[in-house]
PDB file of C-alpha atoms in Angstrom:
ATOM      1  CA  ALA A 261       0.027   0.048  -0.038  1.00  0.00           C
ATOM      2  CA  ILE A 262       1.208   3.525  -0.672  1.00  0.00           C
ATOM      3  CA  ARG A 263       1.894   5.473   2.357  1.00  0.00           C
ATOM      4  CA  MET A 264       1.072   9.261   2.457  1.00  0.00           C
ATOM      5  CA  THR A 265       3.118  11.397   4.901  1.00  0.00           C
ATOM      6  CA  GLN A 266       2.059  14.955   5.657  1.00  0.00           C
ATOM      7  CA  SER A 267       4.175  17.693   7.300  1.00  0.00           C
ATOM      8  CA  PRO A 268       4.015  19.211   9.625  1.00  0.00           C
ATOM      9  CA  SER A 269       1.398  17.293  11.722  1.00  0.00           C
ATOM     10  CA  SER A 270       0.345  20.676  13.271  1.00  0.00           C
ATOM     11  CA  PHE A 271       1.390  24.343  13.392  1.00  0.00           C
ATOM     12  CA  SER A 272       0.221  27.702  14.320  1.00  0.00           C
ATOM     13  CA  ALA A 273      -0.293  30.694  12.121  1.00  0.00           C
ATOM     14  CA  SER A 274      -2.088  34.111  11.975  1.00  0.00           C
ATOM     15  CA  THR A 275      -4.723  35.428   9.695  1.00  0.00           C
ATOM     16  CA  GLY A 276      -3.057  36.936   6.579  1.00  0.00           C
ATOM     17  CA  ASP A 277      -0.127  34.498   6.697  1.00  0.00           C
ATOM     18  CA  ARG A 278       0.763  32.345   3.648  1.00  0.00           C
ATOM     19  CA  VAL A 279       1.070  28.744   4.643  1.00  0.00           C
ATOM     20  CA  THR A 280       2.240  25.458   3.059  1.00  0.00           C
ATOM     21  CA  ILE A 281       1.422  21.989   3.836  1.00  0.00           C
ATOM     22  CA  THR A 282       3.477  19.169   2.323  1.00  0.00           C
ATOM     23  CA  CYS A 283       2.405  15.668   1.555  1.00  0.00           C
ATOM     24  CA  ARG A 284       4.789  12.801   0.334  1.00  0.00           C
ATOM     25  CA  ALA A 285       3.917   9.528  -1.369  1.00  0.00           C
ATOM     26  CA  SER A 286       5.980   6.563  -0.665  1.00  0.00           C
ATOM     27  CA  GLN A 287       5.954   5.876  -4.358  1.00  0.00           C
ATOM     28  CA  GLY A 288       4.981   7.711  -7.455  1.00  0.00           C
ATOM     29  CA  ILE A 289       1.252   8.575  -7.822  1.00  0.00           C
ATOM     30  CA  SER A 290       1.335  10.849 -10.902  1.00  0.00           C
ATOM     31  CA  SER A 291      -1.161  13.671 -10.086  1.00  0.00           C
ATOM     32  CA  TYR A 292      -3.664  11.436  -8.395  1.00  0.00           C
ATOM     33  CA  LEU A 293      -3.707  13.568  -5.307  1.00  0.00           C
ATOM     34  CA  ALA A 294      -6.603  15.363  -3.472  1.00  0.00           C
ATOM     35  CA  TRP A 295      -6.663  17.814  -0.612  1.00  0.00           C
ATOM     36  CA  TYR A 296      -9.500  17.900   1.889  1.00  0.00           C
ATOM     37  CA  GLN A 297     -10.363  20.350   4.670  1.00  0.00           C
ATOM     38  CA  GLN A 298     -12.151  19.195   7.881  1.00  0.00           C
ATOM     39  CA  LYS A 299     -13.500  21.293  10.601  1.00  0.00           C
ATOM     40  CA  PRO A 300     -14.372  19.844  14.126  1.00  0.00           C
ATOM     41  CA  GLY A 301     -17.607  17.883  14.029  1.00  0.00           C
ATOM     42  CA  LYS A 302     -18.050  18.218  10.283  1.00  0.00           C
ATOM     43  CA  ALA A 303     -17.434  16.098   7.225  1.00  0.00           C
ATOM     44  CA  PRO A 304     -14.359  16.532   5.118  1.00  0.00           C
ATOM     45  CA  LYS A 305     -14.553  19.056   2.184  1.00  0.00           C
ATOM     46  CA  LEU A 306     -12.789  18.464  -1.068  1.00  0.00           C
ATOM     47  CA  LEU A 307     -10.705  21.362  -1.818  1.00  0.00           C
ATOM     48  CA  ILE A 308      -8.314  20.201  -4.628  1.00  0.00           C
ATOM     49  CA  TYR A 309      -8.085  17.132  -6.930  1.00  0.00           C
ATOM     50  CA  ALA A 310      -5.598  16.034  -9.528  1.00  0.00           C
ATOM     51  CA  ALA A 311      -2.999  17.736  -7.408  1.00  0.00           C
ATOM     52  CA  SER A 312      -3.757  21.252  -8.623  1.00  0.00           C
ATOM     53  CA  THR A 313      -7.299  21.673  -9.689  1.00  0.00           C
ATOM     54  CA  LEU A 314      -9.488  23.607  -7.478  1.00  0.00           C
ATOM     55  CA  GLN A 315     -12.975  22.176  -6.695  1.00  0.00           C
ATOM     56  CA  SER A 316     -15.917  24.209  -7.687  1.00  0.00           C
ATOM     57  CA  GLY A 317     -16.613  26.912  -5.001  1.00  0.00           C
ATOM     58  CA  VAL A 318     -13.341  26.689  -3.252  1.00  0.00           C
ATOM     59  CA  PRO A 319     -11.615  30.060  -2.734  1.00  0.00           C
ATOM     60  CA  SER A 320      -8.658  30.799  -5.027  1.00  0.00           C
ATOM     61  CA  ARG A 321      -6.343  31.541  -2.052  1.00  0.00           C
ATOM     62  CA  PHE A 322      -6.073  27.689  -1.957  1.00  0.00           C
ATOM     63  CA  SER A 323      -3.716  26.168  -4.493  1.00  0.00           C
ATOM     64  CA  GLY A 324      -2.099  22.792  -4.934  1.00  0.00           C
ATOM     65  CA  SER A 325       1.102  21.722  -6.804  1.00  0.00           C
ATOM     66  CA  GLY A 326       3.442  18.683  -7.313  1.00  0.00           C
ATOM     67  CA  SER A 327       3.509  15.406  -9.075  1.00  0.00           C
ATOM     68  CA  GLY A 328       5.125  12.017  -8.497  1.00  0.00           C
ATOM     69  CA  THR A 329       5.791  11.901  -5.014  1.00  0.00           C
ATOM     70  CA  ASP A 330       6.014  15.338  -3.609  1.00  0.00           C
ATOM     71  CA  PHE A 331       2.815  17.666  -3.203  1.00  0.00           C
ATOM     72  CA  THR A 332       1.981  20.938  -1.571  1.00  0.00           C
ATOM     73  CA  LEU A 333      -1.173  22.691  -0.359  1.00  0.00           C
ATOM     74  CA  THR A 334      -0.710  26.367  -0.082  1.00  0.00           C
ATOM     75  CA  ILE A 335      -3.099  28.923   1.462  1.00  0.00           C
ATOM     76  CA  SER A 336      -1.979  32.312   0.265  1.00  0.00           C
ATOM     77  CA  CYS A 337      -3.650  34.540   2.761  1.00  0.00           C
ATOM     78  CA  LEU A 338      -5.172  32.748   5.822  1.00  0.00           C
ATOM     79  CA  GLN A 339      -8.628  33.682   6.746  1.00  0.00           C
ATOM     80  CA  SER A 340     -10.246  32.713  10.259  1.00  0.00           C
ATOM     81  CA  GLU A 341     -12.293  30.120   8.599  1.00  0.00           C
ATOM     82  CA  ASP A 342      -9.328  28.338   7.292  1.00  0.00           C
ATOM     83  CA  PHE A 343      -8.171  27.036  10.639  1.00  0.00           C
ATOM     84  CA  ALA A 344      -9.014  23.378  10.334  1.00  0.00           C
ATOM     85  CA  THR A 345      -7.313  19.937   9.684  1.00  0.00           C
ATOM     86  CA  TYR A 346      -6.181  19.243   6.138  1.00  0.00           C
ATOM     87  CA  TYR A 347      -5.639  15.738   4.581  1.00  0.00           C
ATOM     88  CA  CYS A 348      -4.082  14.596   1.429  1.00  0.00           C
ATOM     89  CA  GLN A 349      -5.126  11.401  -0.225  1.00  0.00           C
ATOM     90  CA  GLN A 350      -3.761   9.376  -3.181  1.00  0.00           C
ATOM     91  CA  TYR A 351      -6.284   7.721  -5.527  1.00  0.00           C
ATOM     92  CA  TYR A 352      -3.554   6.242  -8.045  1.00  0.00           C
ATOM     93  CA  SER A 353      -3.164   2.842  -6.444  1.00  0.00           C
ATOM     94  CA  TYR A 354      -5.914   1.031  -4.948  1.00  0.00           C
ATOM     95  CA  PRO A 355      -6.982  -0.554  -2.727  1.00  0.00           C
ATOM     96  CA  PRO A 356      -6.500   1.283  -0.364  1.00  0.00           C
ATOM     97  CA  TYR A 357      -7.075   4.882  -1.240  1.00  0.00           C
ATOM     98  CA  THR A 358      -4.757   6.045   1.466  1.00  0.00           C
ATOM     99  CA  PHE A 359      -4.923   9.378   3.428  1.00  0.00           C
ATOM    100  CA  GLY A 360      -2.245  11.293   5.160  1.00  0.00           C
ATOM    101  CA  GLN A 361      -2.295  11.512   8.771  1.00  0.00           C
ATOM    102  CA  GLY A 362      -3.633  15.050   8.648  1.00  0.00           C
ATOM    103  CA  THR A 363      -2.246  18.572   9.457  1.00  0.00           C
ATOM    104  CA  LYS A 364      -3.952  20.607  12.058  1.00  0.00           C
ATOM    105  CA  LEU A 365      -3.708  24.377  11.468  1.00  0.00           C
ATOM    106  CA  GLU A 366      -4.262  26.498  14.590  1.00  0.00           C
ATOM    107  CA  ILE A 367      -4.485  30.175  15.210  1.00  0.00           C
ATOM    108  CA  LYS A 368      -1.280  31.747  16.721  1.00  0.00           C
TER     109      LYS A 368
ATOM    110  CA  GLU B 196     -28.530  19.852  -4.239  1.00  0.00           C
ATOM    111  CA  VAL B 197     -26.463  16.769  -3.532  1.00  0.00           C
ATOM    112  CA  GLN B 198     -27.442  15.135  -0.314  1.00  0.00           C
ATOM    113  CA  LEU B 199     -26.024  12.096   1.570  1.00  0.00           C
ATOM    114  CA  VAL B 200     -27.646  10.975   4.639  1.00  0.00           C
ATOM    115  CA  GLU B 201     -26.297   8.196   6.679  1.00  0.00           C
ATOM    116  CA  SER B 202     -28.187   6.245   9.246  1.00  0.00           C
ATOM    117  CA  GLY B 203     -27.852   2.867  11.154  1.00  0.00           C
ATOM    118  CA  GLY B 204     -25.153   3.639  13.508  1.00  0.00           C
ATOM    119  CA  GLY B 205     -25.107   2.953  17.204  1.00  0.00           C
ATOM    120  CA  LEU B 206     -23.619   0.823  20.103  1.00  0.00           C
ATOM    121  CA  VAL B 207     -23.036  -2.676  19.437  1.00  0.00           C
ATOM    122  CA  LYS B 208     -20.997  -5.433  21.452  1.00  0.00           C
ATOM    123  CA  PRO B 209     -17.800  -6.880  20.149  1.00  0.00           C
ATOM    124  CA  GLY B 210     -18.664  -9.711  17.677  1.00  0.00           C
ATOM    125  CA  GLY B 211     -21.975  -8.086  16.840  1.00  0.00           C
ATOM    126  CA  SER B 212     -23.294  -6.649  13.574  1.00  0.00           C
ATOM    127  CA  LEU B 213     -24.738  -3.455  12.144  1.00  0.00           C
ATOM    128  CA  ARG B 214     -25.883  -2.291   8.807  1.00  0.00           C
ATOM    129  CA  LEU B 215     -25.276   1.122   7.838  1.00  0.00           C
ATOM    130  CA  SER B 216     -27.389   2.964   5.040  1.00  0.00           C
ATOM    131  CA  CYS B 217     -26.791   6.023   3.036  1.00  0.00           C
ATOM    132  CA  ALA B 218     -29.767   7.771   1.232  1.00  0.00           C
ATOM    133  CA  ALA B 219     -28.606   9.745  -1.747  1.00  0.00           C
ATOM    134  CA  SER B 220     -30.475  12.545  -3.468  1.00  0.00           C
ATOM    135  CA  GLY B 221     -29.939  15.506  -5.847  1.00  0.00           C
ATOM    136  CA  PHE B 222     -27.830  13.498  -8.571  1.00  0.00           C
ATOM    137  CA  THR B 223     -28.157  10.387 -10.759  1.00  0.00           C
ATOM    138  CA  PHE B 224     -27.095   8.055  -8.060  1.00  0.00           C
ATOM    139  CA  SER B 225     -26.718   5.092 -10.565  1.00  0.00           C
ATOM    140  CA  SER B 226     -23.980   6.932 -12.456  1.00  0.00           C
ATOM    141  CA  TYR B 227     -21.464   7.258  -9.638  1.00  0.00           C
ATOM    142  CA  SER B 228     -19.259   4.869  -7.713  1.00  0.00           C
ATOM    143  CA  MET B 229     -19.516   5.341  -3.924  1.00  0.00           C
ATOM    144  CA  ASN B 230     -17.249   5.201  -0.870  1.00  0.00           C
ATOM    145  CA  TRP B 231     -17.294   4.548   2.786  1.00  0.00           C
ATOM    146  CA  VAL B 232     -14.615   6.333   4.844  1.00  0.00           C
ATOM    147  CA  ARG B 233     -14.437   6.241   8.530  1.00  0.00           C
ATOM    148  CA  GLN B 234     -12.718   8.329  11.249  1.00  0.00           C
ATOM    149  CA  ALA B 235     -12.042   6.871  14.828  1.00  0.00           C
ATOM    150  CA  PRO B 236     -12.339   9.396  17.648  1.00  0.00           C
ATOM    151  CA  GLY B 237      -9.712  11.875  17.553  1.00  0.00           C
ATOM    152  CA  LYS B 238      -7.889  10.154  14.616  1.00  0.00           C
ATOM    153  CA  GLY B 239      -7.530  10.681  10.834  1.00  0.00           C
ATOM    154  CA  LEU B 240      -9.411   9.616   7.871  1.00  0.00           C
ATOM    155  CA  GLU B 241      -9.487   5.967   6.842  1.00  0.00           C
ATOM    156  CA  TRP B 242     -10.832   4.630   3.499  1.00  0.00           C
ATOM    157  CA  VAL B 243     -13.104   1.584   4.119  1.00  0.00           C
ATOM    158  CA  SER B 244     -14.601   0.468   0.831  1.00  0.00           C
ATOM    159  CA  SER B 245     -15.695   1.429  -2.625  1.00  0.00           C
ATOM    160  CA  ILE B 246     -18.312   0.172  -5.104  1.00  0.00           C
ATOM    161  CA  SER B 247     -18.643   1.056  -8.629  1.00  0.00           C
ATOM    162  CA  SER B 248     -21.822   2.415 -10.256  1.00  0.00           C
ATOM    163  CA  SER B 249     -23.153  -0.976 -11.326  1.00  0.00           C
ATOM    164  CA  SER B 250     -21.556  -2.994  -8.421  1.00  0.00           C
ATOM    165  CA  SER B 251     -19.281  -4.683 -10.847  1.00  0.00           C
ATOM    166  CA  TYR B 252     -16.173  -3.458  -8.952  1.00  0.00           C
ATOM    167  CA  ILE B 253     -15.965  -3.584  -5.069  1.00  0.00           C
ATOM    168  CA  TYR B 254     -12.788  -2.776  -3.012  1.00  0.00           C
ATOM    169  CA  TYR B 255     -12.148  -3.175   0.718  1.00  0.00           C
ATOM    170  CA  ALA B 256      -9.376  -2.043   3.087  1.00  0.00           C
ATOM    171  CA  ASP B 257      -7.473  -4.923   4.445  1.00  0.00           C
ATOM    172  CA  SER B 258      -8.656  -4.015   7.960  1.00  0.00           C
ATOM    173  CA  VAL B 259     -12.306  -4.924   7.159  1.00  0.00           C
ATOM    174  CA  LYS B 260     -12.009  -7.419   4.289  1.00  0.00           C
ATOM    175  CA  GLY B 261     -14.061 -10.581   5.146  1.00  0.00           C
ATOM    176  CA  ARG B 262     -16.049  -8.745   7.797  1.00  0.00           C
ATOM    177  CA  PHE B 263     -17.686  -5.938   5.933  1.00  0.00           C
ATOM    178  CA  THR B 264     -19.856  -5.965   2.809  1.00  0.00           C
ATOM    179  CA  ILE B 265     -20.625  -2.952   0.789  1.00  0.00           C
ATOM    180  CA  SER B 266     -23.714  -2.916  -1.616  1.00  0.00           C
ATOM    181  CA  ARG B 267     -26.024  -0.577  -3.380  1.00  0.00           C
ATOM    182  CA  ASP B 268     -29.622  -0.291  -4.532  1.00  0.00           C
ATOM    183  CA  ASN B 269     -29.678   1.981  -7.491  1.00  0.00           C
ATOM    184  CA  ALA B 270     -33.405   1.758  -7.724  1.00  0.00           C
ATOM    185  CA  LYS B 271     -33.595   3.138  -4.025  1.00  0.00           C
ATOM    186  CA  ASN B 272     -30.628   5.546  -4.357  1.00  0.00           C
ATOM    187  CA  SER B 273     -29.120   3.902  -1.413  1.00  0.00           C
ATOM    188  CA  LEU B 274     -25.741   2.704  -0.271  1.00  0.00           C
ATOM    189  CA  TYR B 275     -25.211   0.123   2.463  1.00  0.00           C
ATOM    190  CA  LEU B 276     -22.371  -1.263   4.626  1.00  0.00           C
ATOM    191  CA  GLN B 277     -23.008  -4.463   6.350  1.00  0.00           C
ATOM    192  CA  MET B 278     -20.517  -4.900   9.303  1.00  0.00           C
ATOM    193  CA  ASN B 279     -20.135  -8.194  10.867  1.00  0.00           C
ATOM    194  CA  SER B 280     -17.718  -9.470  13.666  1.00  0.00           C
ATOM    195  CA  LEU B 281     -17.340  -5.864  14.792  1.00  0.00           C
ATOM    196  CA  ARG B 282     -14.121  -4.996  16.970  1.00  0.00           C
ATOM    197  CA  ALA B 283     -13.389  -2.282  19.346  1.00  0.00           C
ATOM    198  CA  GLU B 284     -11.152  -0.785  16.612  1.00  0.00           C
ATOM    199  CA  ASP B 285     -14.003  -0.456  14.407  1.00  0.00           C
ATOM    200  CA  THR B 286     -15.373   2.299  16.694  1.00  0.00           C
ATOM    201  CA  ALA B 287     -15.648   5.438  14.398  1.00  0.00           C
ATOM    202  CA  VAL B 288     -17.780   7.970  12.422  1.00  0.00           C
ATOM    203  CA  TYR B 289     -18.585   6.452   9.128  1.00  0.00           C
ATOM    204  CA  TYR B 290     -19.048   8.656   6.125  1.00  0.00           C
ATOM    205  CA  CYS B 291     -20.752   7.819   2.977  1.00  0.00           C
ATOM    206  CA  ALA B 292     -19.088   9.792   0.111  1.00  0.00           C
ATOM    207  CA  ARG B 293     -19.731  10.306  -3.670  1.00  0.00           C
ATOM    208  CA  ALA B 294     -16.795   9.662  -6.106  1.00  0.00           C
ATOM    209  CA  ARG B 295     -16.009  12.752  -7.798  1.00  0.00           C
ATOM    210  CA  THR B 296     -16.223  11.445 -11.336  1.00  0.00           C
ATOM    211  CA  THR B 297     -18.665   9.093 -13.179  1.00  0.00           C
ATOM    212  CA  THR B 298     -16.059   7.881 -15.593  1.00  0.00           C
ATOM    213  CA  VAL B 299     -14.092   5.633 -13.136  1.00  0.00           C
ATOM    214  CA  THR B 300     -14.395   4.103  -9.699  1.00  0.00           C
ATOM    215  CA  THR B 301     -12.429   6.250  -7.530  1.00  0.00           C
ATOM    216  CA  GLY B 302     -11.758   6.957  -3.883  1.00  0.00           C
ATOM    217  CA  ASN B 303     -11.561  10.760  -4.544  1.00  0.00           C
ATOM    218  CA  SER B 304     -14.939  12.059  -3.080  1.00  0.00           C
ATOM    219  CA  ASP B 305     -16.501  15.297  -3.659  1.00  0.00           C
ATOM    220  CA  TYR B 306     -19.768  15.039  -1.578  1.00  0.00           C
ATOM    221  CA  TRP B 307     -19.876  13.633   1.967  1.00  0.00           C
ATOM    222  CA  GLY B 308     -22.656  12.849   4.338  1.00  0.00           C
ATOM    223  CA  GLN B 309     -22.611  14.042   7.891  1.00  0.00           C
ATOM    224  CA  GLY B 310     -21.497  10.762   9.233  1.00  0.00           C
ATOM    225  CA  THR B 311     -23.018   8.102  11.602  1.00  0.00           C
ATOM    226  CA  LEU B 312     -21.228   6.938  14.730  1.00  0.00           C
ATOM    227  CA  VAL B 313     -20.602   3.256  15.378  1.00  0.00           C
ATOM    228  CA  THR B 314     -19.424   2.253  18.751  1.00  0.00           C
ATOM    229  CA  VAL B 315     -18.050  -1.082  19.526  1.00  0.00           C
ATOM    230  CA  SER B 316     -18.033  -1.829  23.216  1.00  0.00           C
ATOM    231  CA  SER B 317     -19.257  -4.401  25.742  1.00  0.00           C
TER     232      SER B 317
END
């Protein structure tokens, strides 16, 4: 099974900051990578698929990049509603469709 | 509006069984593959199972293979997860989720239900 490793596991930032979260796959997954946002007590929300394609309705301050094994999610100007936990997921090789362990973004 | 509503969760003893349902509306259910994803309390997301639009392709995580069965009824716009031989480690919120595309079976999901909690405890 492909293992997905996110870094950092958690960190603090302030509104207005530019933040980057990294996801690394244990083997190449082309661009079959999605990013989700999850807030406490809520279902995950799809932000980005195919590594860099923004899901409809997602603000343009979110962007994704990468291919192969290394990927990033960038939030260009943090808003208060962006404080949440973020997960990457590979859908290249299955089963299983593996998720990263999550990155919790907290307010500084 | 796409809606996915899970039901059937609850408290069950180890070794017991439970059947989860997911009622879908707002889209052509029969055109999409569907997924179950779970989240143990305080933990991350874990993909559980996927089923193609016509039920021709079915996949399971190793952790549930042989114990869980995914199925669907396209006439009723419903997805199911039959869970047998439940263990404490199956305790989680179970989400029903729609695959993002109709072209292939994929674990990449664009719409999710609110989840239903399954607690396995004596």
